[in-house]
Amino acid sequence: MDEFEEIYKRNLKRVYCFLLKLSGSPDIAEELTQETFFLAFEHLGQFRGTCKISVWLCQIAKHSYYAWRRKNRPQEPEESLEAYRSCDNVEAAVVDADQRRRIHEILHGLAEPYKEVFTLRVMGELSYRDIGRLFKKSESWARVTCYRAKCMIQERLGGDENDKL
């Protein structure tokens, strides 16, 4: 039990931040973080040690997030007018929100492993080495796969200079 408590303390922030970037909601991230550590505690005996424990926890978190999405089918939150009024440049805020939505849609349309590698790198902030280990591939494979995913997203954005990632 003390061993798991130490794992929890060392990895809580990383798992929470990963889920916050995936979900965009502190409440959902907190709920899924709790679920992730609950599942990790239940299945700690299945951890083989072929990767860092933080990578294993982020895998559990990712699967928890996808399961949550399937169950809840979240709709895009409606932007309030107050949020736009507080911006200095309303036009820029609208374009930025539209850009994020477009990138999100493109990302979810990418084939595996591009979608997962890009998500783990950009949203999960995992190193290329950890991503390579997760997929049982090299660090170079992870780097190239992430680069190709980025190129695919940029290409689908239309190649406009303002749309570069």
XYZ file of N, CA, C and O in Angstrom:
660
model
N 0.823 -1.195 0.000
C 0.000 0.000 0.000
C 0.872 1.266 0.000
O 0.560 2.216 -0.686
N 1.974 1.238 0.779
C 2.869 2.391 0.810
C 3.510 2.619 -0.550
O 3.724 3.751 -0.959
N 3.806 1.530 -1.252
C 4.406 1.620 -2.582
C 3.452 2.331 -3.547
O 3.853 3.218 -4.296
N 2.178 1.969 -3.498
C 1.218 2.600 -4.391
C 0.993 4.064 -4.015
O 0.816 4.907 -4.886
N 1.022 4.359 -2.737
C 0.865 5.747 -2.296
C 1.987 6.612 -2.857
O 1.753 7.745 -3.294
N 3.189 6.082 -2.895
C 4.334 6.801 -3.469
C 4.146 6.990 -4.983
O 4.422 8.061 -5.526
N 3.676 5.957 -5.652
C 3.376 6.047 -7.093
C 2.343 7.137 -7.333
O 2.469 7.958 -8.248
N 1.324 7.156 -6.503
C 0.250 8.149 -6.610
C 0.810 9.562 -6.455
O 0.543 10.439 -7.278
N 1.592 9.774 -5.426
C 2.137 11.111 -5.156
C 3.039 11.591 -6.288
O 2.982 12.753 -6.678
N 3.870 10.706 -6.828
C 4.816 11.087 -7.869
C 4.154 11.342 -9.224
O 4.690 12.069 -10.049
N 2.998 10.719 -9.467
C 2.412 10.774 -10.815
C 1.070 11.480 -10.899
O 0.522 11.617 -11.996
N 0.541 11.920 -9.785
C -0.780 12.546 -9.767
C -0.851 13.746 -10.710
O -1.754 13.843 -11.545
N 0.100 14.660 -10.600
C 0.057 15.885 -11.405
C 0.162 15.574 -12.898
O -0.566 16.133 -13.704
N 1.064 14.669 -13.265
C 1.250 14.330 -14.683
C -0.029 13.738 -15.280
O -0.449 14.108 -16.369
N -0.644 12.801 -14.562
C -1.870 12.158 -15.055
C -2.988 13.182 -15.151
O -3.713 13.239 -16.146
N -3.121 14.016 -14.123
C -4.167 15.040 -14.137
C -3.979 16.002 -15.313
O -4.938 16.300 -16.045
N -2.760 16.487 -15.516
C -2.493 17.426 -16.622
C -2.763 16.773 -17.976
O -3.306 17.413 -18.882
N -2.376 15.520 -18.111
C -2.640 14.788 -19.349
C -4.145 14.732 -19.622
O -4.598 15.029 -20.725
N -4.914 14.374 -18.604
C -6.366 14.273 -18.776
C -7.010 15.646 -18.959
O -7.995 15.775 -19.682
N -6.453 16.662 -18.333
C -6.976 18.017 -18.510
C -6.798 18.463 -19.955
O -7.701 19.052 -20.552
N -5.659 18.133 -20.541
C -5.438 18.501 -21.944
C -6.338 17.707 -22.879
O -6.802 18.230 -23.882
N -6.586 16.454 -22.551
C -7.478 15.651 -23.391
C -8.916 16.132 -23.294
O -9.606 16.260 -24.299
N -9.370 16.378 -22.072
C -10.787 16.682 -21.856
C -11.108 18.161 -21.936
O -12.217 18.535 -22.295
N -10.162 19.001 -21.548
C -10.422 20.437 -21.521
C -11.253 20.862 -20.327
O -11.656 22.019 -20.232
N -11.509 19.964 -19.405
C -12.352 20.266 -18.254
C -11.673 19.810 -16.967
O -11.384 18.620 -16.811
N -11.473 20.738 -16.024
C -10.866 20.342 -14.745
C -11.697 19.300 -13.994
O -11.142 18.390 -13.379
N -13.012 19.413 -14.057
C -13.881 18.459 -13.356
C -13.755 17.054 -13.944
O -13.637 16.069 -13.208
N -13.787 16.972 -15.262
C -13.661 15.669 -15.924
C -12.268 15.098 -15.677
O -12.122 13.910 -15.385
N -11.254 15.948 -15.766
C -9.880 15.493 -15.535
C -9.723 14.954 -14.117
O -9.081 13.914 -13.910
N -10.308 15.627 -13.153
C -10.220 15.169 -11.764
C -10.920 13.820 -11.590
O -10.377 12.902 -10.970
N -12.101 13.694 -12.148
C -12.851 12.439 -12.056
C -12.092 11.286 -12.714
O -11.969 10.203 -12.144
N -11.575 11.540 -13.910
C -10.858 10.488 -14.629
C -9.501 10.173 -13.997
O -9.027 9.041 -14.088
N -8.892 11.149 -13.341
C -7.643 10.891 -12.624
C -7.897 9.918 -11.485
O -7.140 8.964 -11.283
N -8.987 10.145 -10.759
C -9.344 9.223 -9.675
C -9.596 7.823 -10.225
O -9.133 6.827 -9.665
N -10.322 7.753 -11.325
C -10.620 6.461 -11.940
C -9.333 5.774 -12.409
O -9.167 4.562 -12.247
N -8.418 6.557 -12.976
C -7.149 6.011 -13.454
C -6.371 5.357 -12.321
O -5.896 4.221 -12.455
N -6.257 6.052 -11.200
C -5.491 5.488 -10.083
C -6.221 4.320 -9.426
O -5.583 3.384 -8.937
N -7.530 4.347 -9.450
C -8.291 3.208 -8.939
C -8.007 1.969 -9.796
O -7.719 0.885 -9.283
N -8.068 2.139 -11.124
C -7.787 1.029 -12.033
C -6.338 0.566 -11.912
O -6.057 -0.637 -11.945
N -5.429 1.511 -11.755
C -4.015 1.154 -11.604
C -3.805 0.348 -10.324
O -3.052 -0.633 -10.318
N -4.466 0.744 -9.258
C -4.350 0.014 -7.997
C -4.871 -1.410 -8.152
O -4.238 -2.364 -7.693
N -6.004 -1.548 -8.837
C -6.587 -2.873 -9.056
C -5.692 -3.773 -9.908
O -5.687 -4.984 -9.738
N -4.977 -3.166 -10.861
C -4.209 -3.946 -11.829
C -2.695 -3.773 -11.683
O -1.950 -4.062 -12.622
N -2.240 -3.313 -10.540
C -0.814 -3.071 -10.339
C 0.009 -4.336 -10.572
O 1.126 -4.270 -11.089
N -0.551 -5.479 -10.269
C 0.143 -6.747 -10.493
C 0.378 -7.053 -11.959
O 1.237 -7.870 -12.305
N -0.364 -6.405 -12.843
C -0.212 -6.628 -14.278
C 0.844 -5.719 -14.908
O 1.165 -5.868 -16.082
N 1.365 -4.757 -14.125
C 2.411 -3.875 -14.650
C 3.688 -4.690 -14.812
O 4.216 -5.238 -13.856
N 4.172 -4.776 -16.070
C 5.317 -5.634 -16.394
C 6.655 -4.925 -16.230
O 7.696 -5.549 -16.272
N 6.640 -3.626 -16.122
C 7.890 -2.888 -15.962
C 8.647 -2.666 -17.249
O 9.826 -2.310 -17.223
N 8.006 -2.840 -18.403
C 8.673 -2.627 -19.685
C 8.728 -1.151 -20.065
O 9.359 -0.793 -21.053
N 8.042 -0.307 -19.302
C 8.065 1.136 -19.515
C 7.992 1.805 -18.150
O 7.813 1.139 -17.138
N 8.106 3.107 -18.148
C 7.981 3.844 -16.895
C 6.552 3.710 -16.381
O 5.606 3.618 -17.175
N 6.402 3.771 -15.077
C 5.067 3.674 -14.479
C 4.199 4.848 -14.938
O 3.000 4.689 -15.129
N 4.802 6.015 -15.173
C 4.036 7.181 -15.625
C 3.452 6.943 -17.017
O 2.331 7.369 -17.302
N 4.183 6.249 -17.874
C 3.689 5.922 -19.214
C 2.514 4.963 -19.094
O 1.480 5.125 -19.758
N 2.658 3.964 -18.237
C 1.583 2.995 -18.009
C 0.336 3.698 -17.472
O -0.784 3.437 -17.936
N 0.516 4.615 -16.541
C -0.617 5.349 -15.980
C -1.291 6.226 -17.039
O -2.528 6.321 -17.082
N -0.497 6.842 -17.914
C -1.089 7.670 -18.981
C -1.858 6.810 -19.978
O -2.864 7.259 -20.537
N -1.413 5.585 -20.192
C -2.173 4.661 -21.050
C -3.529 4.363 -20.422
O -4.558 4.376 -21.096
N -3.537 4.075 -19.125
C -4.796 3.819 -18.420
C -5.677 5.063 -18.489
O -6.877 4.970 -18.751
N -5.070 6.229 -18.278
C -5.822 7.490 -18.324
C -6.440 7.707 -19.708
O -7.605 8.109 -19.825
N -5.660 7.436 -20.743
C -6.152 7.607 -22.117
C -7.359 6.703 -22.372
O -8.376 7.136 -22.910
N -7.250 5.444 -21.947
C -8.358 4.517 -22.147
C -9.579 4.928 -21.324
O -10.718 4.801 -21.791
N -9.353 5.442 -20.128
C -10.462 5.937 -19.303
C -11.145 7.112 -19.984
O -12.377 7.216 -19.983
N -10.342 7.999 -20.564
C -10.905 9.165 -21.254
C -11.748 8.740 -22.459
O -12.860 9.222 -22.650
N -11.204 7.821 -23.265
C -11.962 7.363 -24.434
C -13.249 6.648 -24.021
O -14.289 6.815 -24.667
N -13.196 5.879 -22.951
C -14.413 5.218 -22.451
C -15.419 6.266 -21.982
O -16.617 6.153 -22.253
N -14.924 7.284 -21.309
C -15.813 8.359 -20.850
C -16.463 9.068 -22.045
O -17.657 9.357 -22.029
N -15.669 9.331 -23.074
C -16.215 9.992 -24.277
C -17.292 9.159 -24.935
O -18.313 9.676 -25.382
N -17.059 7.843 -25.029
C -18.065 6.971 -25.646
C -19.363 6.993 -24.844
O -20.446 6.979 -25.422
N -19.250 7.014 -23.538
C -20.438 7.009 -22.680
C -21.183 8.337 -22.719
O -22.406 8.364 -22.712
N -20.456 9.419 -22.729
C -21.071 10.736 -22.561
C -21.274 11.523 -23.836
O -22.027 12.484 -23.838
N -20.598 11.167 -24.890
C -20.715 11.891 -26.161
C -20.818 13.397 -25.908
O -21.845 14.013 -26.180
N -19.758 13.990 -25.354
C -19.837 15.412 -25.013
C -20.029 16.269 -26.249
O -19.503 15.974 -27.323
N -20.806 17.313 -26.075
C -21.016 18.256 -27.156
C -20.086 19.429 -26.933
O -19.663 19.711 -25.813
N -19.768 20.115 -28.015
C -18.913 21.288 -27.904
C -19.575 22.291 -26.969
O -20.751 22.612 -27.130
N -18.852 22.787 -25.974
C -19.447 23.782 -25.087
C -19.699 25.063 -25.857
O -18.894 25.473 -26.693
N -20.820 25.672 -25.572
C -21.139 26.928 -26.237
C -20.329 28.041 -25.602
O -20.246 28.145 -24.383
N -19.712 28.830 -26.431
C -18.911 29.941 -25.941
C -19.853 31.062 -25.494
O -20.771 31.443 -26.214
N -19.624 31.583 -24.321
C -20.478 32.661 -23.832
C -19.999 33.993 -24.399
O -18.821 34.177 -24.689
N -20.925 34.911 -24.527
C -20.573 36.228 -25.033
C -19.639 36.949 -24.070
O -18.785 37.715 -24.493
N -19.775 36.671 -22.767
C -18.916 37.327 -21.785
C -17.448 36.983 -22.023
O -16.577 37.825 -21.844
N -17.176 35.759 -22.426
C -15.798 35.355 -22.680
C -15.212 36.161 -23.835
O -14.043 36.551 -23.799
N -16.023 36.423 -24.844
C -15.532 37.194 -25.986
C -15.422 38.676 -25.660
O -14.569 39.369 -26.172
N -16.312 39.177 -24.811
C -16.247 40.593 -24.446
C -14.976 40.900 -23.677
O -14.478 42.012 -23.718
N -14.470 39.916 -22.939
C -13.266 40.153 -22.155
C -12.006 40.147 -23.021
O -10.957 40.566 -22.566
N -12.106 39.673 -24.247
C -10.944 39.641 -25.137
C -10.745 41.005 -25.770
O -11.702 41.704 -26.093
N -9.471 41.356 -25.956
C -9.179 42.623 -26.627
C -9.591 42.574 -28.088
O -10.053 43.549 -28.643
N -9.420 41.431 -28.701
C -9.701 41.300 -30.113
C -10.676 40.136 -30.313
O -10.270 38.988 -30.346
N -11.947 40.452 -30.459
C -12.977 39.424 -30.597
C -12.725 38.571 -31.832
O -12.865 37.349 -31.798
N -12.312 39.194 -32.913
C -12.059 38.464 -34.148
C -10.975 37.405 -33.950
O -11.108 36.266 -34.386
N -9.913 37.761 -33.272
C -8.823 36.825 -33.026
C -9.290 35.659 -32.145
O -8.908 34.514 -32.365
N -10.136 35.956 -31.169
C -10.648 34.914 -30.278
C -11.519 33.922 -31.046
O -11.428 32.711 -30.835
N -12.339 34.413 -31.955
C -13.200 33.544 -32.750
C -12.357 32.672 -33.671
O -12.578 31.469 -33.786
N -11.366 33.267 -34.313
C -10.494 32.524 -35.212
C -9.734 31.461 -34.427
O -9.620 30.314 -34.861
N -9.214 31.824 -33.253
C -8.456 30.881 -32.426
C -9.331 29.707 -31.994
O -8.905 28.561 -32.065
N -10.557 29.977 -31.556
C -11.470 28.907 -31.148
C -11.803 28.006 -32.338
O -11.847 26.781 -32.203
N -12.013 28.602 -33.494
C -12.306 27.826 -34.699
C -11.102 26.972 -35.087
O -11.254 25.809 -35.461
N -9.909 27.543 -34.950
C -8.678 26.820 -35.277
C -8.516 25.596 -34.373
O -8.193 24.511 -34.850
N -8.724 25.762 -33.074
C -8.609 24.641 -32.140
C -9.620 23.554 -32.485
O -9.296 22.364 -32.458
N -10.829 23.950 -32.823
C -11.868 22.985 -33.186
C -11.467 22.218 -34.436
O -11.581 20.998 -34.500
N -10.940 22.936 -35.429
C -10.526 22.288 -36.678
C -9.384 21.306 -36.438
O -9.394 20.191 -36.969
N -8.404 21.705 -35.641
C -7.278 20.811 -35.342
C -7.773 19.583 -34.602
O -7.366 18.459 -34.892
N -8.679 19.778 -33.652
C -9.249 18.659 -32.883
C -9.977 17.684 -33.817
O -9.802 16.470 -33.713
N -10.765 18.201 -34.739
C -11.486 17.352 -35.692
C -10.514 16.578 -36.588
O -10.694 15.391 -36.830
N -9.491 17.260 -37.078
C -8.497 16.612 -37.940
C -7.765 15.528 -37.162
O -7.571 14.417 -37.663
N -7.378 15.846 -35.927
C -6.649 14.882 -35.104
C -7.455 13.607 -34.910
O -6.932 12.503 -35.035
N -8.729 13.728 -34.649
C -9.561 12.547 -34.436
C -9.816 11.773 -35.724
O -10.228 10.617 -35.670
N -9.534 12.396 -36.857
C -9.672 11.700 -38.129
C -8.395 11.010 -38.589
O -8.411 10.278 -39.579
N -7.293 11.239 -37.882
C -6.028 10.607 -38.256
C -6.050 9.115 -37.931
O -6.687 8.685 -36.979
N -5.316 8.364 -38.703
C -5.187 6.926 -38.465
C -4.208 6.699 -37.315
O -3.385 7.551 -36.997
N -4.326 5.528 -36.722
C -3.355 5.120 -35.706
C -2.096 4.667 -36.429
O -2.189 4.162 -37.521
N -0.943 4.834 -35.938
C -0.574 5.322 -34.616
C -0.381 6.834 -34.573
O -0.037 7.376 -33.537
N -0.609 7.529 -35.707
C -0.343 8.963 -35.768
C -1.143 9.735 -34.727
O -0.597 10.591 -34.035
N -2.432 9.417 -34.628
C -3.287 10.123 -33.679
C -2.788 9.935 -32.254
O -2.651 10.896 -31.494
N -2.492 8.714 -31.882
C -2.090 8.433 -30.505
C -0.715 9.011 -30.191
O -0.515 9.602 -29.124
N 0.229 8.884 -31.107
C 1.573 9.411 -30.873
C 1.520 10.926 -30.729
O 2.116 11.501 -29.810
N 0.793 11.598 -31.616
C 0.683 13.055 -31.544
C 0.022 13.473 -30.235
O 0.473 14.402 -29.570
N -1.034 12.781 -29.835
C -1.739 13.098 -28.595
C -0.828 12.893 -27.385
O -0.777 13.740 -26.494
N -0.111 11.790 -27.352
C 0.784 11.524 -26.229
C 1.900 12.564 -26.151
O 2.295 12.978 -25.065
N 2.398 12.990 -27.304
C 3.507 13.956 -27.323
C 3.026 15.359 -26.975
O 3.586 16.033 -26.122
N 1.969 15.819 -27.641
C 1.533 17.204 -27.490
C 0.675 17.388 -26.243
O 0.884 18.308 -25.465
N -0.291 16.516 -26.050
C -1.200 16.680 -24.916
C -0.697 15.987 -23.656
O -0.903 16.468 -22.558
N -0.043 14.856 -23.844
C 0.457 14.117 -22.702
C 1.848 14.517 -22.281
O 2.317 14.129 -21.221
N 2.519 15.306 -23.133
C 3.858 15.799 -22.879
C 4.843 14.683 -22.542
O 5.743 14.838 -21.734
N 4.654 13.530 -23.181
C 5.591 12.429 -22.990
C 6.796 12.622 -23.902
O 6.688 13.214 -24.978
N 7.913 12.113 -23.484
C 9.123 12.199 -24.306
C 9.012 11.207 -25.463
O 8.244 10.241 -25.401
N 9.811 11.445 -26.493
C 9.827 10.514 -27.617
C 10.302 9.136 -27.153
O 9.817 8.117 -27.628
N 11.211 9.112 -26.215
C 11.715 7.844 -25.687
C 10.575 7.057 -25.029
O 10.416 5.868 -25.276
N 9.770 7.740 -24.199
C 8.656 7.059 -23.523
C 7.601 6.587 -24.515
O 7.040 5.506 -24.369
N 7.337 7.392 -25.525
C 6.367 6.998 -26.546
C 6.876 5.776 -27.308
O 6.130 4.827 -27.556
N 8.155 5.792 -27.668
C 8.748 4.645 -28.354
C 8.641 3.379 -27.519
O 8.281 2.313 -28.027
N 8.940 3.494 -26.239
C 8.838 2.338 -25.344
C 7.405 1.832 -25.253
O 7.170 0.626 -25.227
N 6.466 2.753 -25.185
C 5.048 2.391 -25.092
C 4.613 1.550 -26.285
O 3.869 0.583 -26.149
N 5.115 1.894 -27.461
C 4.763 1.181 -28.685
C 5.756 0.059 -29.013
O 5.640 -0.569 -30.063
N 6.750 -0.121 -28.149
C 7.809 -1.114 -28.370
C 8.553 -0.823 -29.674
O 8.835 -1.704 -30.476
N 8.825 0.470 -29.878
C 9.551 0.947 -31.052
C 10.694 1.838 -30.571
O 10.857 2.071 -29.381
N 11.433 2.395 -31.498
C 12.567 3.254 -31.143
C 12.107 4.690 -30.897
O 11.008 5.104 -31.290
N 12.992 5.444 -30.274
C 12.747 6.871 -30.060
C 12.624 7.587 -31.405
O 11.777 8.466 -31.579
N 13.448 7.183 -32.373
C 13.400 7.788 -33.711
C 12.057 7.525 -34.384
O 11.498 8.411 -35.047
N 11.522 6.314 -34.202
C 10.210 5.990 -34.763
C 9.157 6.938 -34.199
O 8.321 7.463 -34.944
N 9.201 7.174 -32.897
C 8.224 8.065 -32.259
C 8.355 9.485 -32.804
O 7.360 10.149 -33.099
N 9.589 9.940 -32.953
C 9.848 11.296 -33.456
C 9.321 11.450 -34.882
O 8.634 12.417 -35.214
N 9.612 10.489 -35.750
C 9.172 10.540 -37.148
C 7.649 10.429 -37.239
O 7.009 11.163 -38.007
N 7.062 9.553 -36.462
C 5.611 9.373 -36.482
C 4.902 10.648 -36.039
O 3.912 11.066 -36.649
N 5.425 11.290 -35.001
C 4.837 12.550 -34.529
C 4.982 13.640 -35.596
O 4.044 14.393 -35.859
N 6.144 13.712 -36.224
C 6.373 14.692 -37.276
C 5.404 14.478 -38.444
O 4.817 15.429 -38.963
N 5.219 13.232 -38.828
C 4.295 12.930 -39.933
C 2.865 13.288 -39.562
O 2.103 13.780 -40.403
N 2.486 13.045 -38.313
C 1.137 13.416 -37.859
C 0.960 14.931 -37.942
O -0.068 15.420 -38.413
N 1.982 15.663 -37.503
C 1.930 17.127 -37.568
C 1.784 17.593 -39.014
O 0.988 18.484 -39.319
N 2.543 16.973 -39.926
C 2.452 17.329 -41.346
C 1.058 17.042 -41.901
O 0.513 17.839 -42.671
N 0.478 15.909 -41.510
C -0.875 15.564 -41.964
C -1.888 16.591 -41.478
O -2.780 17.001 -42.236
N -1.745 17.013 -40.235
C -2.673 18.013 -39.684
C -2.519 19.325 -40.430
O -3.517 19.938 -40.838
N -1.285 19.753 -40.639
C -1.053 21.005 -41.358
C -1.588 20.939 -42.784
O -2.180 21.898 -43.276
N -1.390 19.805 -43.432
C -1.875 19.634 -44.803
C -3.399 19.735 -44.845
O -3.967 20.385 -45.716
N -4.056 19.110 -43.891
C -5.522 19.128 -43.861
C -6.082 20.473 -43.433
O -7.228 20.776 -43.713
N -5.261 21.272 -42.758
C -5.684 22.631 -42.418
C -5.680 23.521 -43.656
O -6.226 24.608 -43.645
N -5.024 23.060 -44.695
C -5.035 23.812 -45.952
C -3.729 24.487 -46.262
O -3.616 25.196 -47.252
N -2.741 24.314 -45.407
C -1.428 24.870 -45.696
C -1.320 26.366 -45.545
O -0.299 26.947 -45.857
N -2.359 27.038 -45.068
C -2.299 28.483 -44.867
C -1.250 28.784 -43.806
O -1.171 28.129 -42.777
N -0.423 29.787 -44.040
C 0.650 30.137 -43.101
C 0.104 30.452 -41.713
O 0.745 30.237 -40.722
N -1.101 30.983 -41.624
C -1.690 31.319 -40.336
C -2.156 30.072 -39.600
O -2.438 30.132 -38.413
N -2.260 28.955 -40.290
C -2.764 27.717 -39.701
C -1.651 26.797 -39.224
O -1.912 25.691 -38.814
N -0.408 27.220 -39.274
C 0.700 26.349 -38.887
C 0.642 26.048 -37.408
O 0.325 26.900 -36.606
N 0.997 24.805 -37.071
C 1.020 24.379 -35.665
C 2.244 24.922 -34.971
O 3.271 25.052 -35.498
